[in-house]
Amino acid sequence: QVVGDKVKKPGKRGRKPAKIDLKAKLERSRQSARECRARKKLRYQYLEELVSSRERAICALREELEMYKQWCMAMDQGKIPSEIKALLTGEEQGKAQQNSTKLAKAAKTEANSSNP
């Protein structure tokens, strides 16, 4: 086949395989395999840590759920658990502290604005 001034031979197209040193090719392959194994190991470590943290979170949530169930059963029997009483009194104290803090800030702001 003649195309322009060049004569082309029929057969395979594309780049012809370069004569690569076999030892270098094997070494590159080994290095690639080592890197692949290292990445795989890191990925599995990450996933194991993720699973263990999720399992811990699940255990904590189950304990919390059990505590709430016990509180509900106690309230069904007409008893108010001491934890709930403490929560309620703590919230009331917290609201009182917030109000007193707001009043103190307002007084301070008013005093600063009246003194030039």
mmCIF file of the C-alpha atoms, coordinates in Angstrom:
data_MODEL
# 
_entry.id   MODEL 
# 
loop_
_atom_site.group_PDB 
_atom_site.id 
_atom_site.type_symbol 
_atom_site.label_atom_id 
_atom_site.label_alt_id 
_atom_site.label_comp_id 
_atom_site.label_asym_id 
_atom_site.label_entity_id 
_atom_site.label_seq_id 
_atom_site.pdbx_PDB_ins_code 
_atom_site.Cartn_x 
_atom_site.Cartn_y 
_atom_site.Cartn_z 
_atom_site.occupancy 
_atom_site.B_iso_or_equiv 
_atom_site.pdbx_formal_charge 
_atom_site.auth_seq_id 
_atom_site.auth_comp_id 
_atom_site.auth_asym_id 
_atom_site.auth_atom_id 
_atom_site.pdbx_PDB_model_num 
ATOM 1   C CA . GLN A 1 1   ? 0.000   0.000  0.000  1.00 0.00 ? 1   GLN A CA 1 
ATOM 2   C CA . VAL A 1 2   ? 1.327   3.427  -0.952 1.00 0.00 ? 2   VAL A CA 1 
ATOM 3   C CA . VAL A 1 3   ? 0.140   6.503  0.910  1.00 0.00 ? 3   VAL A CA 1 
ATOM 4   C CA . GLY A 1 4   ? 1.778   9.724  -0.207 1.00 0.00 ? 4   GLY A CA 1 
ATOM 5   C CA . ASP A 1 5   ? 5.479   9.021  -0.478 1.00 0.00 ? 5   ASP A CA 1 
ATOM 6   C CA . LYS A 1 6   ? 5.478   6.291  2.165  1.00 0.00 ? 6   LYS A CA 1 
ATOM 7   C CA . VAL A 1 7   ? 4.943   2.616  1.731  1.00 0.00 ? 7   VAL A CA 1 
ATOM 8   C CA . LYS A 1 8   ? 2.843   1.044  4.469  1.00 0.00 ? 8   LYS A CA 1 
ATOM 9   C CA . LYS A 1 9   ? 2.865   -2.599 5.323  1.00 0.00 ? 9   LYS A CA 1 
ATOM 10  C CA . PRO A 1 10  ? -0.426  -4.275 6.126  1.00 0.00 ? 10  PRO A CA 1 
ATOM 11  C CA . GLY A 1 11  ? -0.762  -5.600 9.662  1.00 0.00 ? 11  GLY A CA 1 
ATOM 12  C CA . LYS A 1 12  ? -1.092  -4.281 13.199 1.00 0.00 ? 12  LYS A CA 1 
ATOM 13  C CA . ARG A 1 13  ? -1.626  -0.603 13.853 1.00 0.00 ? 13  ARG A CA 1 
ATOM 14  C CA . GLY A 1 14  ? -0.393  1.543  16.703 1.00 0.00 ? 14  GLY A CA 1 
ATOM 15  C CA . ARG A 1 15  ? 2.830   1.660  18.618 1.00 0.00 ? 15  ARG A CA 1 
ATOM 16  C CA . LYS A 1 16  ? 5.186   -1.171 18.253 1.00 0.00 ? 16  LYS A CA 1 
ATOM 17  C CA . PRO A 1 17  ? 6.222   -2.706 21.547 1.00 0.00 ? 17  PRO A CA 1 
ATOM 18  C CA . ALA A 1 18  ? 9.525   -1.270 22.666 1.00 0.00 ? 18  ALA A CA 1 
ATOM 19  C CA . LYS A 1 19  ? 12.108  -3.710 23.844 1.00 0.00 ? 19  LYS A CA 1 
ATOM 20  C CA . ILE A 1 20  ? 11.864  -3.150 27.595 1.00 0.00 ? 20  ILE A CA 1 
ATOM 21  C CA . ASP A 1 21  ? 14.341  -4.661 29.961 1.00 0.00 ? 21  ASP A CA 1 
ATOM 22  C CA . LEU A 1 22  ? 12.566  -7.701 31.422 1.00 0.00 ? 22  LEU A CA 1 
ATOM 23  C CA . LYS A 1 23  ? 14.155  -7.266 34.860 1.00 0.00 ? 23  LYS A CA 1 
ATOM 24  C CA . ALA A 1 24  ? 13.005  -3.644 35.106 1.00 0.00 ? 24  ALA A CA 1 
ATOM 25  C CA . LYS A 1 25  ? 9.494   -4.638 34.056 1.00 0.00 ? 25  LYS A CA 1 
ATOM 26  C CA . LEU A 1 26  ? 9.353   -7.366 36.709 1.00 0.00 ? 26  LEU A CA 1 
ATOM 27  C CA . GLU A 1 27  ? 10.661  -4.961 39.364 1.00 0.00 ? 27  GLU A CA 1 
ATOM 28  C CA . ARG A 1 28  ? 8.000   -2.375 38.458 1.00 0.00 ? 28  ARG A CA 1 
ATOM 29  C CA . SER A 1 29  ? 5.358   -5.073 38.686 1.00 0.00 ? 29  SER A CA 1 
ATOM 30  C CA . ARG A 1 30  ? 6.589   -6.156 42.131 1.00 0.00 ? 30  ARG A CA 1 
ATOM 31  C CA . GLN A 1 31  ? 6.654   -2.544 43.344 1.00 0.00 ? 31  GLN A CA 1 
ATOM 32  C CA . SER A 1 32  ? 3.129   -1.983 42.073 1.00 0.00 ? 32  SER A CA 1 
ATOM 33  C CA . ALA A 1 33  ? 1.950   -5.135 43.854 1.00 0.00 ? 33  ALA A CA 1 
ATOM 34  C CA . ARG A 1 34  ? 3.597   -3.982 47.119 1.00 0.00 ? 34  ARG A CA 1 
ATOM 35  C CA . GLU A 1 35  ? 1.894   -0.602 46.877 1.00 0.00 ? 35  GLU A CA 1 
ATOM 36  C CA . CYS A 1 36  ? -1.447  -2.238 46.126 1.00 0.00 ? 36  CYS A CA 1 
ATOM 37  C CA . ARG A 1 37  ? -1.140  -4.484 49.195 1.00 0.00 ? 37  ARG A CA 1 
ATOM 38  C CA . ALA A 1 38  ? -0.197  -1.500 51.367 1.00 0.00 ? 38  ALA A CA 1 
ATOM 39  C CA . ARG A 1 39  ? -3.229  0.479  50.139 1.00 0.00 ? 39  ARG A CA 1 
ATOM 40  C CA . LYS A 1 40  ? -5.473  -2.509 50.765 1.00 0.00 ? 40  LYS A CA 1 
ATOM 41  C CA . LYS A 1 41  ? -4.096  -2.906 54.293 1.00 0.00 ? 41  LYS A CA 1 
ATOM 42  C CA . LEU A 1 42  ? -4.696  0.774  55.071 1.00 0.00 ? 42  LEU A CA 1 
ATOM 43  C CA . ARG A 1 43  ? -8.222  0.595  53.677 1.00 0.00 ? 43  ARG A CA 1 
ATOM 44  C CA . TYR A 1 44  ? -9.045  -2.432 55.835 1.00 0.00 ? 44  TYR A CA 1 
ATOM 45  C CA . GLN A 1 45  ? -7.577  -0.751 58.948 1.00 0.00 ? 45  GLN A CA 1 
ATOM 46  C CA . TYR A 1 46  ? -9.703  2.324  58.297 1.00 0.00 ? 46  TYR A CA 1 
ATOM 47  C CA . LEU A 1 47  ? -12.836 0.215  57.840 1.00 0.00 ? 47  LEU A CA 1 
ATOM 48  C CA . GLU A 1 48  ? -12.144 -1.798 61.007 1.00 0.00 ? 48  GLU A CA 1 
ATOM 49  C CA . GLU A 1 49  ? -11.729 1.407  63.029 1.00 0.00 ? 49  GLU A CA 1 
ATOM 50  C CA . LEU A 1 50  ? -14.947 2.756  61.538 1.00 0.00 ? 50  LEU A CA 1 
ATOM 51  C CA . VAL A 1 51  ? -16.845 -0.422 62.427 1.00 0.00 ? 51  VAL A CA 1 
ATOM 52  C CA . SER A 1 52  ? -15.514 -0.456 65.999 1.00 0.00 ? 52  SER A CA 1 
ATOM 53  C CA . SER A 1 53  ? -16.429 3.204  66.551 1.00 0.00 ? 53  SER A CA 1 
ATOM 54  C CA . ARG A 1 54  ? -19.930 2.567  65.212 1.00 0.00 ? 54  ARG A CA 1 
ATOM 55  C CA . GLU A 1 55  ? -20.281 -0.489 67.465 1.00 0.00 ? 55  GLU A CA 1 
ATOM 56  C CA . ARG A 1 56  ? -19.300 1.615  70.494 1.00 0.00 ? 56  ARG A CA 1 
ATOM 57  C CA . ALA A 1 57  ? -21.858 4.248  69.494 1.00 0.00 ? 57  ALA A CA 1 
ATOM 58  C CA . ILE A 1 58  ? -24.533 1.560  69.146 1.00 0.00 ? 58  ILE A CA 1 
ATOM 59  C CA . CYS A 1 59  ? -23.742 0.199  72.626 1.00 0.00 ? 59  CYS A CA 1 
ATOM 60  C CA . ALA A 1 60  ? -23.970 3.683  74.135 1.00 0.00 ? 60  ALA A CA 1 
ATOM 61  C CA . LEU A 1 61  ? -27.308 4.291  72.428 1.00 0.00 ? 61  LEU A CA 1 
ATOM 62  C CA . ARG A 1 62  ? -28.675 0.937  73.617 1.00 0.00 ? 62  ARG A CA 1 
ATOM 63  C CA . GLU A 1 63  ? -27.705 1.778  77.196 1.00 0.00 ? 63  GLU A CA 1 
ATOM 64  C CA . GLU A 1 64  ? -29.382 5.171  76.870 1.00 0.00 ? 64  GLU A CA 1 
ATOM 65  C CA . LEU A 1 65  ? -32.514 3.551  75.429 1.00 0.00 ? 65  LEU A CA 1 
ATOM 66  C CA . GLU A 1 66  ? -32.624 1.063  78.300 1.00 0.00 ? 66  GLU A CA 1 
ATOM 67  C CA . MET A 1 67  ? -32.331 3.918  80.796 1.00 0.00 ? 67  MET A CA 1 
ATOM 68  C CA . TYR A 1 68  ? -35.254 5.735  79.134 1.00 0.00 ? 68  TYR A CA 1 
ATOM 69  C CA . LYS A 1 69  ? -37.325 2.546  79.173 1.00 0.00 ? 69  LYS A CA 1 
ATOM 70  C CA . GLN A 1 70  ? -36.713 2.189  82.914 1.00 0.00 ? 70  GLN A CA 1 
ATOM 71  C CA . TRP A 1 71  ? -37.676 5.815  83.472 1.00 0.00 ? 71  TRP A CA 1 
ATOM 72  C CA . CYS A 1 72  ? -40.912 5.300  81.520 1.00 0.00 ? 72  CYS A CA 1 
ATOM 73  C CA . MET A 1 73  ? -41.777 2.169  83.495 1.00 0.00 ? 73  MET A CA 1 
ATOM 74  C CA . ALA A 1 74  ? -41.143 4.041  86.743 1.00 0.00 ? 74  ALA A CA 1 
ATOM 75  C CA . MET A 1 75  ? -43.362 6.938  85.647 1.00 0.00 ? 75  MET A CA 1 
ATOM 76  C CA . ASP A 1 76  ? -46.090 4.478  84.605 1.00 0.00 ? 76  ASP A CA 1 
ATOM 77  C CA . GLN A 1 77  ? -46.041 3.266  88.208 1.00 0.00 ? 77  GLN A CA 1 
ATOM 78  C CA . GLY A 1 78  ? -46.417 6.854  89.431 1.00 0.00 ? 78  GLY A CA 1 
ATOM 79  C CA . LYS A 1 79  ? -42.807 7.332  90.498 1.00 0.00 ? 79  LYS A CA 1 
ATOM 80  C CA . ILE A 1 80  ? -40.632 10.154 89.197 1.00 0.00 ? 80  ILE A CA 1 
ATOM 81  C CA . PRO A 1 81  ? -37.029 9.016  88.812 1.00 0.00 ? 81  PRO A CA 1 
ATOM 82  C CA . SER A 1 82  ? -34.465 11.099 90.669 1.00 0.00 ? 82  SER A CA 1 
ATOM 83  C CA . GLU A 1 83  ? -32.580 11.716 87.417 1.00 0.00 ? 83  GLU A CA 1 
ATOM 84  C CA . ILE A 1 84  ? -35.618 13.418 85.889 1.00 0.00 ? 84  ILE A CA 1 
ATOM 85  C CA . LYS A 1 85  ? -36.138 15.493 89.032 1.00 0.00 ? 85  LYS A CA 1 
ATOM 86  C CA . ALA A 1 86  ? -32.514 16.582 88.865 1.00 0.00 ? 86  ALA A CA 1 
ATOM 87  C CA . LEU A 1 87  ? -32.900 17.408 85.186 1.00 0.00 ? 87  LEU A CA 1 
ATOM 88  C CA . LEU A 1 88  ? -35.981 19.500 85.836 1.00 0.00 ? 88  LEU A CA 1 
ATOM 89  C CA . THR A 1 89  ? -34.475 21.376 88.773 1.00 0.00 ? 89  THR A CA 1 
ATOM 90  C CA . GLY A 1 90  ? -31.249 21.846 86.811 1.00 0.00 ? 90  GLY A CA 1 
ATOM 91  C CA . GLU A 1 91  ? -33.171 23.381 83.907 1.00 0.00 ? 91  GLU A CA 1 
ATOM 92  C CA . GLU A 1 92  ? -35.007 25.731 86.281 1.00 0.00 ? 92  GLU A CA 1 
ATOM 93  C CA . GLN A 1 93  ? -31.721 26.773 87.863 1.00 0.00 ? 93  GLN A CA 1 
ATOM 94  C CA . GLY A 1 94  ? -30.191 27.208 84.409 1.00 0.00 ? 94  GLY A CA 1 
ATOM 95  C CA . LYS A 1 95  ? -33.070 29.457 83.315 1.00 0.00 ? 95  LYS A CA 1 
ATOM 96  C CA . ALA A 1 96  ? -32.728 31.530 86.490 1.00 0.00 ? 96  ALA A CA 1 
ATOM 97  C CA . GLN A 1 97  ? -28.980 31.912 85.892 1.00 0.00 ? 97  GLN A CA 1 
ATOM 98  C CA . GLN A 1 98  ? -29.567 32.926 82.272 1.00 0.00 ? 98  GLN A CA 1 
ATOM 99  C CA . ASN A 1 99  ? -32.106 35.557 83.342 1.00 0.00 ? 99  ASN A CA 1 
ATOM 100 C CA . SER A 1 100 ? -29.788 36.985 86.001 1.00 0.00 ? 100 SER A CA 1 
ATOM 101 C CA . THR A 1 101 ? -26.917 37.064 83.490 1.00 0.00 ? 101 THR A CA 1 
ATOM 102 C CA . LYS A 1 102 ? -29.085 38.893 80.947 1.00 0.00 ? 102 LYS A CA 1 
ATOM 103 C CA . LEU A 1 103 ? -30.144 41.418 83.584 1.00 0.00 ? 103 LEU A CA 1 
ATOM 104 C CA . ALA A 1 104 ? -26.539 42.006 84.629 1.00 0.00 ? 104 ALA A CA 1 
ATOM 105 C CA . LYS A 1 105 ? -25.454 42.536 81.020 1.00 0.00 ? 105 LYS A CA 1 
ATOM 106 C CA . ALA A 1 106 ? -28.339 44.922 80.395 1.00 0.00 ? 106 ALA A CA 1 
ATOM 107 C CA . ALA A 1 107 ? -27.455 46.927 83.509 1.00 0.00 ? 107 ALA A CA 1 
ATOM 108 C CA . LYS A 1 108 ? -23.804 47.026 82.489 1.00 0.00 ? 108 LYS A CA 1 
ATOM 109 C CA . THR A 1 109 ? -24.689 48.179 78.963 1.00 0.00 ? 109 THR A CA 1 
ATOM 110 C CA . GLU A 1 110 ? -27.016 50.834 80.355 1.00 0.00 ? 110 GLU A CA 1 
ATOM 111 C CA . ALA A 1 111 ? -24.336 52.072 82.761 1.00 0.00 ? 111 ALA A CA 1 
ATOM 112 C CA . ASN A 1 112 ? -21.763 52.263 79.960 1.00 0.00 ? 112 ASN A CA 1 
ATOM 113 C CA . SER A 1 113 ? -24.111 54.178 77.672 1.00 0.00 ? 113 SER A CA 1 
ATOM 114 C CA . SER A 1 114 ? -25.010 56.744 80.370 1.00 0.00 ? 114 SER A CA 1 
ATOM 115 C CA . ASN A 1 115 ? -21.344 57.476 81.228 1.00 0.00 ? 115 ASN A CA 1 
ATOM 116 C CA . PRO A 1 116 ? -19.637 59.419 78.394 1.00 0.00 ? 116 PRO A CA 1 
# 
